[in-house]
Coordinates of C-alpha atoms in Angstrom, one line a residue:
Chain A
M38 CA -0.1 0.0 0.0
E39 CA 1.1 3.5 -0.4
P40 CA 2.5 5.2 2.6
Q41 CA -0.1 8.1 2.4
T42 CA -3.0 5.5 2.4
L43 CA -1.5 3.9 5.5
E44 CA -0.8 7.0 7.1
A45 CA -4.4 8.0 6.6
I46 CA -5.7 4.5 7.7
G47 CA -3.9 4.8 11.0
R48 CA -5.0 8.4 11.9
I49 CA -8.5 7.6 11.0
F50 CA -8.6 4.4 13.0
G51 CA -6.5 5.6 16.1
A52 CA -8.6 8.8 16.5
G53 CA -11.9 7.0 16.1
I54 CA -11.0 4.4 18.8
A55 CA -9.7 7.2 21.3
V56 CA -12.7 9.4 21.2
G57 CA -15.3 6.8 20.4
L58 CA -14.4 4.4 23.5
G59 CA -13.2 7.3 25.7
G60 CA -16.6 9.3 25.3
I61 CA -18.7 6.1 26.5
G62 CA -17.8 6.1 30.2
A63 CA -17.7 9.8 30.6
G64 CA -21.2 10.0 28.8
I65 CA -22.7 7.7 31.2
G66 CA -21.1 8.8 34.3
M67 CA -22.4 12.6 33.5
G68 CA -26.0 11.1 33.3
M69 CA -25.8 9.5 36.4
V70 CA -24.9 12.9 37.9
A71 CA -27.8 14.6 36.3
A72 CA -30.1 11.9 37.3
S73 CA -29.4 12.2 40.9
G74 CA -29.5 15.9 40.8
D75 CA -32.9 15.7 39.6
E76 CA -34.0 13.3 42.1
G77 CA -32.4 15.6 44.6
L78 CA -34.6 18.5 43.5
M79 CA -37.6 16.1 43.9
R80 CA -37.0 15.8 47.4
Q81 CA -35.6 19.3 47.9
P82 CA -37.6 21.7 45.6
T83 CA -36.1 24.9 47.2
Q84 CA -32.7 24.0 47.1
N85 CA -32.3 24.6 43.4
N86 CA -29.1 26.4 43.5
A87 CA -27.1 24.1 45.8
M88 CA -28.4 21.2 43.7
V89 CA -27.4 22.7 40.3
R90 CA -23.9 23.7 41.4
T91 CA -23.1 20.3 43.0
M92 CA -24.3 18.6 39.9
L93 CA -22.4 21.0 37.5
I94 CA -19.3 20.6 39.7
G95 CA -19.6 16.6 39.5
Q96 CA -20.2 16.5 35.7
A97 CA -17.3 18.9 35.2
V98 CA -14.8 17.6 37.4
G99 CA -15.9 14.0 36.6
G100 CA -16.8 13.3 32.9
G101 CA -15.8 16.6 31.7
T102 CA -12.0 16.2 32.7
V103 CA -11.7 12.7 31.5
S104 CA -13.2 13.2 28.0
V105 CA -10.7 15.9 27.5
F106 CA -7.8 13.2 27.7
P107 CA -9.0 11.2 24.7
L108 CA -9.8 14.3 22.7
V109 CA -6.2 15.6 23.2
I110 CA -4.8 12.2 22.2
A111 CA -7.2 12.1 19.1
I112 CA -5.9 15.7 18.0
L113 CA -2.2 14.3 18.5
I114 CA -3.1 11.4 16.6
L115 CA -4.9 13.2 13.6
F116 CA -2.3 16.1 13.3
M117 CA 1.1 14.8 14.7
P118 CA 3.6 14.6 11.8
A119 CA 4.9 11.5 11.0
T120 CA 8.6 11.1 11.4
D121 CA 9.5 10.1 8.0
P122 CA 6.5 10.5 5.8
E123 CA 8.0 8.5 2.9
M124 CA 8.5 5.4 5.1
V125 CA 5.3 5.0 6.8
G126 CA 4.4 1.5 7.5
G127 CA 2.7 -0.9 9.6
N128 CA 4.6 0.4 12.7
F129 CA 2.8 3.6 12.2
V130 CA -0.5 2.3 11.8
A131 CA -0.1 0.1 15.1
T132 CA 1.3 3.0 17.0
M133 CA -1.8 5.1 16.4
I134 CA -4.0 2.2 17.0
G135 CA -2.0 1.4 20.2
A136 CA -2.4 4.9 21.6
G137 CA -6.1 5.1 20.7
L138 CA -6.9 1.6 22.6
A139 CA -4.6 3.0 25.6
I140 CA -6.5 6.4 26.2
G141 CA -9.8 5.3 24.6
L142 CA -10.2 2.2 27.0
G143 CA -8.3 3.9 29.8
S144 CA -10.8 7.0 29.9
F145 CA -13.8 4.6 29.7
G146 CA -13.3 3.3 33.2
S147 CA -12.6 6.7 34.9
G148 CA -15.3 8.4 33.2
L149 CA -17.9 6.0 34.2
G150 CA -16.3 5.9 37.9
C151 CA -16.6 9.5 38.4
G152 CA -20.3 9.2 38.0
W153 CA -20.5 7.5 41.3
P154 CA -19.2 10.2 43.6
G155 CA -20.9 13.0 41.7
A156 CA -24.2 11.1 42.1
T157 CA -24.0 10.3 45.7
A158 CA -22.9 14.0 46.3
C159 CA -26.0 15.2 45.0
D160 CA -28.0 12.7 47.2
G161 CA -25.9 14.0 50.0
V162 CA -26.8 17.8 49.3
A163 CA -30.5 16.8 48.8
R164 CA -30.2 15.1 52.5
N165 CA -28.4 17.9 53.9
P166 CA -28.1 21.0 51.9
R167 CA -26.1 22.9 54.7
K168 CA -23.2 20.5 54.2
I169 CA -22.7 21.4 50.5
T170 CA -19.0 22.5 50.9
P171 CA -17.4 19.6 52.6
I172 CA -19.4 17.2 50.6
T173 CA -18.5 18.9 47.2
L174 CA -14.9 19.3 48.3
R175 CA -14.4 15.5 48.9
M176 CA -16.1 14.7 46.0
V177 CA -13.9 16.5 43.7
I178 CA -11.0 14.9 45.5
G179 CA -12.4 11.5 45.2
Q180 CA -12.9 12.2 41.4
A181 CA -9.4 13.5 40.9
V182 CA -8.2 10.2 42.5
A183 CA -10.1 7.9 40.4
Q184 CA -8.9 9.5 37.5
S185 CA -5.2 8.5 37.9
P186 CA -5.7 5.3 35.8
T187 CA -6.6 7.5 33.1
I188 CA -3.4 9.6 33.5
F189 CA -1.4 6.4 33.5
A190 CA -3.0 5.7 30.2
M191 CA -2.4 9.0 28.9
V192 CA 1.4 8.5 29.7
I193 CA 1.7 5.5 27.6
A194 CA -0.5 6.9 25.0
L195 CA 2.1 9.8 24.5
L196 CA 4.9 7.9 25.0
L197 CA 3.7 5.6 22.2
L198 CA 2.9 8.7 20.0
F199 CA 6.3 10.2 20.5
T200 CA 8.4 6.9 19.6
Q201 CA 6.9 6.1 16.5
Q202 CA 9.1 4.4 14.2
P203 CA 9.2 4.3 10.3
G204 CA 8.8 1.0 8.4
T205 CA 7.1 -2.5 9.4
D206 CA 8.7 -4.6 12.3
V207 CA 6.7 -7.3 13.6
V208 CA 8.2 -6.8 17.1
H209 CA 7.3 -3.2 17.2
I210 CA 4.0 -3.8 16.4
G211 CA 3.5 -6.4 19.1
I212 CA 5.1 -4.0 21.5
V213 CA 2.9 -1.0 20.8
L214 CA -0.4 -2.9 20.4
G215 CA 0.4 -4.9 23.8
A216 CA 1.3 -1.7 25.7
G217 CA -1.8 0.0 24.5
L218 CA -3.9 -3.1 25.5
A219 CA -2.2 -3.8 28.8
I220 CA -2.7 -0.2 30.2
G221 CA -5.9 0.7 28.3
A222 CA -7.8 -2.3 29.4
G223 CA -6.0 -2.7 32.7
A224 CA -7.2 1.3 33.7
L225 CA -10.8 0.3 32.7
G226 CA -11.8 -1.7 35.8
P227 CA -9.8 0.4 38.3
G228 CA -11.2 3.4 37.1
I229 CA -14.8 2.1 37.5
G230 CA -13.8 0.4 40.8
S231 CA -12.1 3.6 42.6
G232 CA -15.0 5.6 41.4
I233 CA -17.5 3.1 43.1
A234 CA -15.4 3.4 46.3
A235 CA -15.5 7.1 46.3
G236 CA -19.3 7.0 45.8
G237 CA -19.2 4.8 49.0
G238 CA -17.4 7.4 50.8
I239 CA -19.4 10.5 49.6
T240 CA -22.6 8.7 50.8
G241 CA -21.0 8.2 54.0
I242 CA -19.9 11.7 54.4
G243 CA -23.5 12.9 53.3
K244 CA -25.1 10.6 55.9
W245 CA -23.0 11.1 58.7
P246 CA -21.1 14.5 58.1
Q247 CA -19.9 14.4 61.9
N248 CA -17.4 11.5 60.8
Q249 CA -16.3 13.2 57.6
D250 CA -12.6 13.0 58.4
V251 CA -12.3 9.4 59.5
T252 CA -14.6 8.4 56.2
F253 CA -12.7 10.6 54.1
R254 CA -9.2 8.9 55.1
N255 CA -10.4 5.5 54.7
M256 CA -12.0 6.5 51.3
L257 CA -8.8 7.6 49.9
V258 CA -7.1 4.2 51.1
A259 CA -9.9 2.1 49.4
Q260 CA -9.7 4.0 46.2
A261 CA -5.9 3.7 46.2
V262 CA -6.0 0.0 46.8
C263 CA -8.6 -0.4 44.1
Q264 CA -6.1 1.0 41.7
T265 CA -3.5 -1.8 42.0
P266 CA -4.6 -3.6 38.7
A267 CA -4.0 -0.3 36.7
I268 CA -0.5 0.0 38.1
F269 CA 0.0 -3.7 37.2
G270 CA -0.9 -2.5 33.6
L271 CA 1.3 0.2 33.7
L272 CA 4.3 -2.2 34.8
V273 CA 3.6 -4.5 32.0
A274 CA 3.6 -1.6 29.4
F275 CA 7.0 -0.3 30.7
V276 CA 8.4 -3.9 30.6
L277 CA 7.1 -4.1 27.1
F278 CA 8.9 -1.3 26.1
T279 CA 12.4 -3.1 27.0
R280 CA 11.5 -5.9 24.8
H281 CA 12.9 -4.5 21.4
A282 CA 15.4 -7.2 21.2
M283 CA 13.4 -10.3 21.0
E284 CA 13.8 -12.2 17.6
P285 CA 11.5 -10.9 14.8
G286 CA 8.9 -13.5 14.2
W287 CA 5.1 -14.3 14.8
T288 CA 6.0 -16.2 17.7
S289 CA 7.2 -12.8 19.3
L290 CA 4.3 -10.8 18.1
A291 CA 2.1 -13.4 19.9
Q292 CA 4.0 -13.3 23.2
L293 CA 3.9 -9.7 23.2
L294 CA 0.3 -9.3 22.6
A295 CA -0.5 -12.0 24.9
A296 CA 1.2 -10.3 27.7
G297 CA -0.6 -7.1 26.9
I298 CA -3.9 -8.9 26.7
A299 CA -3.2 -10.8 30.0
A300 CA -1.9 -7.8 32.0
G301 CA -5.0 -5.6 30.7
F302 CA -8.1 -7.7 30.9
G303 CA -7.0 -9.6 33.9
G304 CA -7.3 -6.3 36.0
I305 CA -10.8 -5.4 34.7
G306 CA -13.0 -7.7 37.2
A307 CA -10.4 -7.1 40.0
G308 CA -10.8 -3.5 39.9
I309 CA -14.5 -3.3 39.7
G310 CA -14.8 -5.8 42.2
S311 CA -12.4 -4.2 44.8
G312 CA -14.4 -1.1 44.3
F313 CA -17.6 -2.8 45.6
A314 CA -15.5 -3.9 48.7
G315 CA -14.4 -0.1 49.1
E316 CA -18.0 1.1 48.8
T317 CA -19.5 -0.8 51.4
A318 CA -16.5 -0.5 53.6
C319 CA -16.6 3.3 53.5
E320 CA -20.3 3.5 54.2
A321 CA -19.8 1.0 57.2
I322 CA -17.0 3.0 58.4
A323 CA -18.8 6.2 58.4
A324 CA -21.8 4.7 60.2
R325 CA -19.5 3.0 63.0
V326 CA -16.6 5.1 63.5
R327 CA -15.4 2.9 66.3
S328 CA -15.2 -0.1 64.5
E329 CA -13.0 1.6 61.9
N330 CA -10.0 -0.7 62.2
V331 CA -11.7 -4.3 62.1
I332 CA -13.9 -2.8 59.0
L333 CA -10.5 -1.6 57.3
R334 CA -8.8 -5.1 57.6
T335 CA -11.8 -6.9 56.7
M336 CA -11.8 -4.6 53.4
L337 CA -8.2 -4.9 52.7
T338 CA -8.1 -8.6 52.9
G339 CA -11.2 -8.5 50.6
Q340 CA -9.9 -6.4 48.1
A341 CA -6.6 -8.6 48.2
V342 CA -8.2 -11.7 47.5
S343 CA -10.5 -10.2 44.8
Q344 CA -7.4 -9.0 43.3
T345 CA -5.8 -12.5 43.0
T346 CA -6.9 -12.5 39.2
A347 CA -4.9 -9.5 38.6
V348 CA -1.9 -11.0 40.3
Y349 CA -2.2 -14.1 38.2
A350 CA -2.6 -12.2 35.1
L351 CA 0.5 -10.3 36.1
V352 CA 2.6 -13.6 36.6
I353 CA 1.2 -15.0 33.3
A354 CA 2.3 -11.7 31.3
L355 CA 5.5 -12.0 33.0
V356 CA 6.0 -15.8 32.2
V357 CA 4.9 -15.2 28.5
L358 CA 7.2 -12.6 28.0
Y359 CA 10.4 -14.0 29.6
I360 CA 10.1 -17.8 30.2
V361 CA 8.1 -19.3 27.3
Chain B
M234 CA 11.6 3.3 22.3
D235 CA 14.2 1.1 24.0
D236 CA 15.7 3.8 25.9
I237 CA 12.1 4.9 27.2
G238 CA 11.6 1.4 28.7
E239 CA 15.2 1.6 29.8
R240 CA 14.6 5.1 31.3
Y241 CA 11.8 3.7 33.5
I242 CA 12.8 0.0 34.1
L243 CA 16.6 -0.4 33.4
Y244 CA 19.2 1.9 33.4
Y245 CA 22.9 1.2 32.0
L246 CA 25.5 2.4 34.4
P247 CA 27.5 4.8 32.1
G248 CA 30.7 3.1 30.4
T249 CA 29.9 -0.3 31.6
N250 CA 27.5 -3.1 30.5
L251 CA 26.1 -3.3 34.0
E252 CA 22.3 -2.9 34.3
I253 CA 20.8 -1.3 37.2
P254 CA 17.0 -2.4 37.4
M255 CA 14.3 0.0 38.3
G256 CA 15.8 3.4 37.4
G257 CA 19.5 3.4 38.4
V258 CA 21.1 6.7 39.4
N259 CA 20.1 9.8 37.7
P260 CA 21.9 12.8 39.0
Y261 CA 19.0 15.3 38.5
T262 CA 17.1 13.2 41.3
V263 CA 19.8 13.3 43.8
V264 CA 20.5 17.0 43.5
N265 CA 16.7 17.8 43.6
T266 CA 16.2 15.6 46.7
L267 CA 19.0 17.5 48.5
V268 CA 17.2 20.8 47.3
V269 CA 13.8 19.5 48.7
M270 CA 15.5 18.4 51.9
A271 CA 17.3 21.8 52.3
V272 CA 14.0 23.7 51.5
L273 CA 12.2 21.6 54.3
W274 CA 14.8 22.1 56.8
G275 CA 15.0 26.0 56.0
L276 CA 11.2 26.0 56.3
M277 CA 11.1 24.2 59.7
Y278 CA 14.1 26.5 60.8
A279 CA 12.3 29.8 60.0
A280 CA 9.0 28.8 61.5
T281 CA 10.4 27.5 64.7
R282 CA 13.2 30.0 65.4
R283 CA 11.4 32.5 67.5
L284 CA 8.7 30.3 69.2
S285 CA 6.3 32.1 71.4
A286 CA 3.1 31.6 73.1
V287 CA 1.1 33.8 70.7
P288 CA 2.3 32.1 67.5
N289 CA 3.3 34.3 64.4
R290 CA 2.2 33.3 61.0
G291 CA 4.8 30.5 60.2
Q292 CA 4.6 29.1 63.6
A293 CA 0.8 29.0 63.6
A294 CA 0.9 27.2 60.2
L295 CA 3.4 24.7 61.3
E296 CA 1.3 24.0 64.4
W297 CA -1.9 23.5 62.3
V298 CA 0.0 20.9 60.3
V299 CA 1.9 19.2 63.2
G300 CA -1.5 18.9 65.0
A301 CA -3.4 17.7 62.2
F302 CA -1.0 15.0 61.5
D303 CA -0.7 14.0 65.1
N304 CA -4.5 13.5 65.4
L305 CA -4.5 11.7 62.2
V306 CA -1.8 9.2 63.5
A307 CA -3.5 8.6 66.8
S308 CA -7.0 8.1 65.5
S309 CA -5.5 5.6 63.2
L310 CA -3.4 3.7 65.4
E311 CA -5.7 3.9 68.6
M312 CA -3.2 3.3 71.1
D313 CA -2.0 5.5 73.8
R314 CA -1.0 9.0 72.1
E315 CA 2.5 8.8 73.5
K316 CA 3.3 5.5 72.0
N317 CA 1.9 6.6 68.7
R318 CA 4.3 9.4 68.6
R319 CA 6.9 6.9 67.5
F320 CA 5.3 6.8 64.0
F321 CA 4.3 10.3 63.8
P322 CA 7.6 11.7 62.6
L323 CA 8.0 9.2 59.9
I324 CA 4.3 9.7 58.6
T325 CA 4.6 13.6 58.9
G326 CA 8.0 13.8 57.4
M327 CA 7.1 11.6 54.4
F328 CA 4.1 13.7 53.7
L329 CA 6.0 17.1 54.0
F330 CA 8.9 15.7 52.0
L331 CA 6.7 14.3 49.1
I332 CA 4.4 17.3 48.9
L333 CA 7.5 19.6 48.6
A334 CA 9.0 17.2 46.1
N335 CA 5.8 17.2 44.0
F336 CA 5.7 21.1 44.2
L337 CA 9.2 21.2 42.7
G338 CA 7.6 21.0 39.3
F339 CA 6.3 24.5 39.6
L340 CA 9.8 25.9 39.4
P341 CA 10.8 26.8 35.9
G342 CA 13.9 25.7 34.5
P343 CA 15.3 22.4 33.1
W344 CA 17.0 21.5 36.1
F345 CA 14.1 21.1 38.5
E346 CA 12.8 17.8 38.1
E347 CA 10.2 16.5 40.7
P348 CA 12.6 13.7 42.6
T349 CA 9.2 11.8 42.5
A350 CA 9.2 11.5 38.8
D351 CA 12.2 9.1 39.4
L352 CA 11.2 5.4 40.3
S353 CA 14.2 5.2 42.3
T354 CA 12.8 7.6 44.7
T355 CA 9.3 6.3 45.0
L356 CA 10.3 2.6 45.1
G357 CA 12.9 3.3 47.9
L358 CA 10.0 5.1 49.9
G359 CA 7.8 2.4 49.2
I360 CA 10.2 -0.6 50.4
L361 CA 10.7 1.6 53.4
G362 CA 7.3 2.2 54.3
V363 CA 6.2 -1.4 53.9
G364 CA 9.6 -2.8 55.4
I365 CA 8.7 -0.9 58.7
A366 CA 5.1 -2.1 58.6
V367 CA 6.6 -5.6 58.4
V368 CA 9.3 -4.8 61.1
C369 CA 6.6 -3.4 63.2
G370 CA 4.2 -6.2 62.6
I371 CA 7.1 -8.8 63.8
A372 CA 7.9 -6.5 66.8
A373 CA 4.3 -6.4 67.7
K374 CA 3.4 -10.1 67.2
G375 CA 6.5 -12.1 67.2
I376 CA 7.7 -13.9 64.3
W377 CA 5.3 -16.7 64.6
G378 CA 2.4 -14.6 65.0
Y379 CA 3.3 -12.6 62.0
L380 CA 3.7 -16.0 59.7
E381 CA 0.5 -17.1 61.1
E382 CA -1.1 -14.0 59.5
L383 CA 0.4 -14.9 56.3
L384 CA -1.1 -18.3 56.2
G385 CA -4.5 -17.0 56.0
P386 CA -7.4 -16.5 58.1
L387 CA -8.5 -20.2 58.0
W388 CA -5.3 -21.6 59.8
Q389 CA -6.7 -21.2 63.2
Q390 CA -9.6 -23.3 62.5
P391 CA -9.7 -26.8 63.9
G392 CA -9.5 -29.6 61.2
I393 CA -7.3 -30.4 58.2
A394 CA -9.4 -28.0 55.8
G395 CA -7.7 -25.0 57.5
K396 CA -4.4 -26.2 57.2
I397 CA -4.8 -27.1 53.5
S398 CA -6.4 -23.6 52.8
A399 CA -3.0 -22.4 53.6
L400 CA -1.4 -23.8 50.4
F401 CA -3.6 -21.2 48.6
F402 CA -3.2 -18.3 51.2
F403 CA 0.4 -18.1 51.8
P404 CA 1.5 -17.6 48.1
L405 CA -1.1 -15.1 47.7
N406 CA -0.3 -13.0 50.9
V407 CA 3.6 -12.9 50.1
V408 CA 2.6 -11.8 46.6
G409 CA 0.4 -9.3 48.1
E410 CA 3.1 -7.8 50.2
I411 CA 5.4 -7.5 47.3
S412 CA 2.6 -6.0 45.2
K413 CA 2.2 -3.3 48.0
V414 CA 5.5 -2.2 47.4
L415 CA 4.8 -2.1 43.7
S416 CA 1.5 -0.4 43.7
I417 CA 2.3 2.4 46.2
S418 CA 5.6 3.4 44.4
F419 CA 4.2 3.1 40.9
R420 CA 1.1 5.1 41.9
L421 CA 3.2 8.2 42.9
F422 CA 5.5 7.7 40.2
G423 CA 2.9 7.5 37.4
N424 CA 0.9 10.3 38.7
I425 CA 3.7 12.8 38.7
V426 CA 5.3 11.6 35.3
G427 CA 1.8 11.7 33.8
S428 CA 1.1 15.1 35.0
A429 CA 4.2 16.5 34.0
V430 CA 4.1 14.8 30.5
L431 CA 0.4 15.9 30.0
L432 CA 1.4 19.5 31.0
V433 CA 4.1 19.6 28.2
V434 CA 2.0 18.2 25.5
I435 CA -0.9 20.5 26.4
S436 CA 1.0 23.5 26.5
H437 CA 2.7 22.9 23.1
L438 CA -0.6 22.0 21.6
V439 CA -2.1 25.6 22.8
F440 CA 1.1 27.5 22.2
Y441 CA 1.6 28.0 25.7
L442 CA -1.5 30.4 26.0
V443 CA -3.7 31.0 29.0
L444 CA -4.6 27.1 29.6
P445 CA -1.2 25.9 30.9
I446 CA -1.4 28.1 33.9
G447 CA -4.6 26.5 35.2
L448 CA -3.5 23.2 34.4
L449 CA -0.2 23.7 36.2
F450 CA -1.8 24.6 39.0
F451 CA -4.3 21.7 39.0
F452 CA -1.6 19.3 38.3
V453 CA 1.2 20.3 40.4
F454 CA -0.6 21.7 43.5
F455 CA -3.9 19.6 43.5
V456 CA -2.8 16.1 42.2
G457 CA 0.6 16.5 43.7
A458 CA -0.9 17.2 47.3
I459 CA -3.5 14.3 47.0
Q460 CA -0.9 12.0 45.8
A461 CA 1.6 12.9 48.8
F462 CA -1.4 12.5 51.3
V463 CA -2.5 9.3 49.6
F464 CA 1.2 7.9 49.9
A465 CA 1.5 8.8 53.7
M466 CA -2.1 7.4 54.4
L467 CA -1.1 4.0 52.6
T468 CA 1.8 3.8 54.5
L469 CA 0.1 4.6 57.8
T470 CA -2.5 2.0 57.1
Y471 CA -0.1 -0.7 56.4
I472 CA 1.6 0.0 59.6
S473 CA -1.8 -0.1 61.5
V474 CA -2.9 -3.1 59.8
A475 CA 0.5 -5.0 60.8
I476 CA 0.7 -4.1 64.3
K477 CA -2.8 -4.8 65.5

């Protein structure tokens, strides 16, 4: 094929994947916040201003910020000059698709996850309109923490874009697609999960505002632990970057892709699942501050066990890369 | 692309074939760490130089930070307050160092890299925190008590089934301890590197007009402060889970 045709194919597919996948989660998340805001107005019709303010802040910091990331990457994919326009080949196409997958799947999760704290914050403000400031502040922090999987995905997408290579090389194609899948799919579950955990914390703060400091602290811990699978995905993506010396051939391509798929998709269930553990634990701690320690321990054990699958996936990814 | 992987995971000792895993030695990191330490020391010195019963502005700010962390550590560990003070300097020092290190990205100039944007710093602090948690756990429960915890929750149940379950729980818990180090250090590292890269790219896209200022404040001050707090809180949680 002509280099120009390949270049166009790569740019079109990459930008489409990035914005298409990236928009889904943010759209659903912002809808959740709006639904909860409407429900809150039904309960407190006089609190129009407070409700609308909370809802708009929740939507802007949640879905709004998250959907900017795929937009930036899509613009880069569309307009970034190729290093050598005459030598555009399979590497270029794979790089663009890999970057699109990384940020598309990666921002899907955080966009959706940011809906939970926004929705529960609207709920909390409807329950207790005078507590709007502490609730909104902690909602924004919870959403910002839930966005760190997307930031990881953004790092890998940018690294892929800025290290594009001319020509066609099977190993390079494997590396870029594998890295994109590892961090993209790997950030999907943790994004949703840490959002769910933040939702539980904000629910607790809304219902028991007197315990907000303890609840908030445990909410941050719960969210951070949910993100372990995304960090495994980031680790595998960085490890893949060091594997250029593999011998060229289809076996290497299969190994690199398998490592990316294992580390990425293995983390989805673990991320979402440990989010549920975090959600109920945060609510329970808000209700029973004196049992904080036993609840926290149970939560950490439960999250660790539910992340077993992600650990297995990481082990298999490393075995596939280094031993097989 | 190889050098990016090597920049973050492997680093070659210059002039030799020796590989140092996980980042190696970056002179910028060493110098910037020293800068952060000097600034922190200077701030502490300036704030505590003229202590008085009616505090001046610096002393009041420092008292607020120290009081907040004292309460935090005390409520998280729930032993008597004097005993808690053992962990108070570690957690507070970690938080203050990390927050200043993350804020270093705000200074202009190519020489100022955040020390936390190097995996060596974050991995070192992660190993330190989790190692202290393990040592305190062994000190509090004895070596057998600590091992029993690794053998899983069903170990103490009567019957053979509980003993067999240890075959499943023991490797899981050992990997869990290692993944604690990995996750705590890569989280900080990924967030700080990610913010820095993002900032450079977006500034380039909008030709350095208006937008980067807001983003700079958001990423450097907001994300940096949150991640420093999360790091300190996770270390505190690991310690509190280990010693009880």
